[in-house]
Amino acid sequence: METASTSTDSCAETLAAATLEDVWITLKFTWSSKEYTVTIAESDRVLDLKDKLFSLTNVPNERQKILGLVKGKLPDDSVRVADMKFAATKKFTLIGTPVGDEFKEISEDQLPDVVNDLDLQLDASSAEARSMAQDKRNLRKIQEAVKNLNLNIMYPLRPGKKLLVLDLDYTLLDTKPLTSGILPAEECMRPGLHEFLELAYVHYDICIWSQTKWTWLEAKLVELGMVGDEQRNYKVSTILDHTPMFKVFSMRDGKPFNHAVKALRIIWEHFPQFGPENTAHVDDLGRNFVLNPGEGIKISAFKLDGTLEAQNDRELEKLGRYLVWLASHPDFRSVDHKNWKKVARALKESAERGT
């Protein structure tokens, strides 16, 4: 006759055997610019993976966007891990806002700097531009940023494509009504956003570089549907926040002042297939590309969301037309972007005439 003790011992042995027989898989992922490791069993379900990610990051299951783990859309929560077709690297990117860090908690000091910079769009051939590019301090800051940057690739870079570096705040959306919760994401995005990105993606790999903290950046991208939506006909390859930016010293109204800058060389050092010959940087703040004035395309700031004027904004339509034209040039350095709107207008008129 089997005793309770014997039965308990038997169950324990069975559980131990099942644990030993199970195959365990180690996955690596990046979230909020940090690398993590998570171990799951083949007998686990997708739900178990999400639960473990929640325990590591405090990002609730319903907010999790898991990119690059499998091809296409992540399977249903009930699917076994053993039945998932992982990418060869078993690496993925997690996008999502942790509990307590929702938009409603954002403070004014975390919003991007929008100081007027009309006097700071340098000519690439000017003495000031050359001086800033050759400044020893600036060069050292670039190398420090290169060394410290953990640049995560969410979607593989494609051979032969150009590089498009896009600012987010006030370039692709009106930030304040989104972060304050006044308007939903679809009403804060610049008209034609997704169509523009689809058009650009044909010729360019896309990098988003925003002067905000990672938490707010990834949350905004998810809210806008720019990442995590497998139905889009474009992919954002990589994302940078304010971390690699550093301050430089420029002149305004004859007086020196300091401001942060986005140095493209930081990206080029990580991806040598890109350089000034095939990179375009779009931003509403000209000062952000004072170290790369030749690559900068200044776009008007979008701060009129919710108005008729905002609904009639066609800046991205014009920019898309220009970028397609630019992509046909073997070396971007032969093009002066200062007059990009005139070029876009001429291209439209030519298309309307059928010439």
Short mmCIF file of N, CA and C in Angstrom, two decimals, residues 45-62:
data_model
loop_
_atom_site.label_atom_id
_atom_site.label_comp_id
_atom_site.label_asym_id
_atom_site.label_seq_id
_atom_site.Cartn_x
_atom_site.Cartn_y
_atom_site.Cartn_z
N ARG A 45 5.02 29.07 -22.19
CA ARG A 45 4.20 29.72 -23.21
C ARG A 45 4.68 31.15 -23.41
N VAL A 46 4.19 31.79 -24.46
CA VAL A 46 4.52 33.19 -24.70
C VAL A 46 4.14 34.04 -23.50
N LEU A 47 3.05 33.69 -22.86
CA LEU A 47 2.62 34.41 -21.66
C LEU A 47 3.68 34.37 -20.57
N ASP A 48 4.34 33.21 -20.41
CA ASP A 48 5.39 33.08 -19.39
C ASP A 48 6.56 34.01 -19.70
N LEU A 49 6.89 34.11 -20.99
CA LEU A 49 7.96 35.02 -21.39
C LEU A 49 7.59 36.45 -21.03
N LYS A 50 6.38 36.85 -21.34
CA LYS A 50 5.95 38.21 -21.02
C LYS A 50 5.96 38.47 -19.52
N ASP A 51 5.57 37.48 -18.76
CA ASP A 51 5.58 37.62 -17.30
C ASP A 51 7.00 37.84 -16.78
N LYS A 52 7.95 37.11 -17.37
CA LYS A 52 9.35 37.26 -16.95
C LYS A 52 9.89 38.64 -17.34
N LEU A 53 9.49 39.10 -18.51
CA LEU A 53 9.91 40.44 -18.93
C LEU A 53 9.34 41.50 -17.99
N PHE A 54 8.12 41.30 -17.56
CA PHE A 54 7.50 42.22 -16.61
C PHE A 54 8.28 42.25 -15.29
N SER A 55 8.71 41.07 -14.83
CA SER A 55 9.45 41.00 -13.57
C SER A 55 10.81 41.68 -13.67
N LEU A 56 11.37 41.71 -14.88
CA LEU A 56 12.69 42.32 -15.07
C LEU A 56 12.62 43.83 -15.32
N THR A 57 11.55 44.28 -15.96
CA THR A 57 11.49 45.67 -16.41
C THR A 57 10.34 46.48 -15.82
N ASN A 58 9.37 45.81 -15.24
CA ASN A 58 8.17 46.47 -14.72
C ASN A 58 7.29 47.02 -15.84
N VAL A 59 7.50 46.53 -17.06
CA VAL A 59 6.63 46.89 -18.18
C VAL A 59 5.49 45.87 -18.25
N PRO A 60 4.25 46.28 -18.04
CA PRO A 60 3.13 45.34 -18.05
C PRO A 60 3.00 44.62 -19.39
N ASN A 61 2.47 43.40 -19.34
CA ASN A 61 2.34 42.58 -20.54
C ASN A 61 1.63 43.31 -21.68
N GLU A 62 0.56 44.03 -21.36
CA GLU A 62 -0.23 44.67 -22.41
C GLU A 62 0.50 45.83 -23.09
#
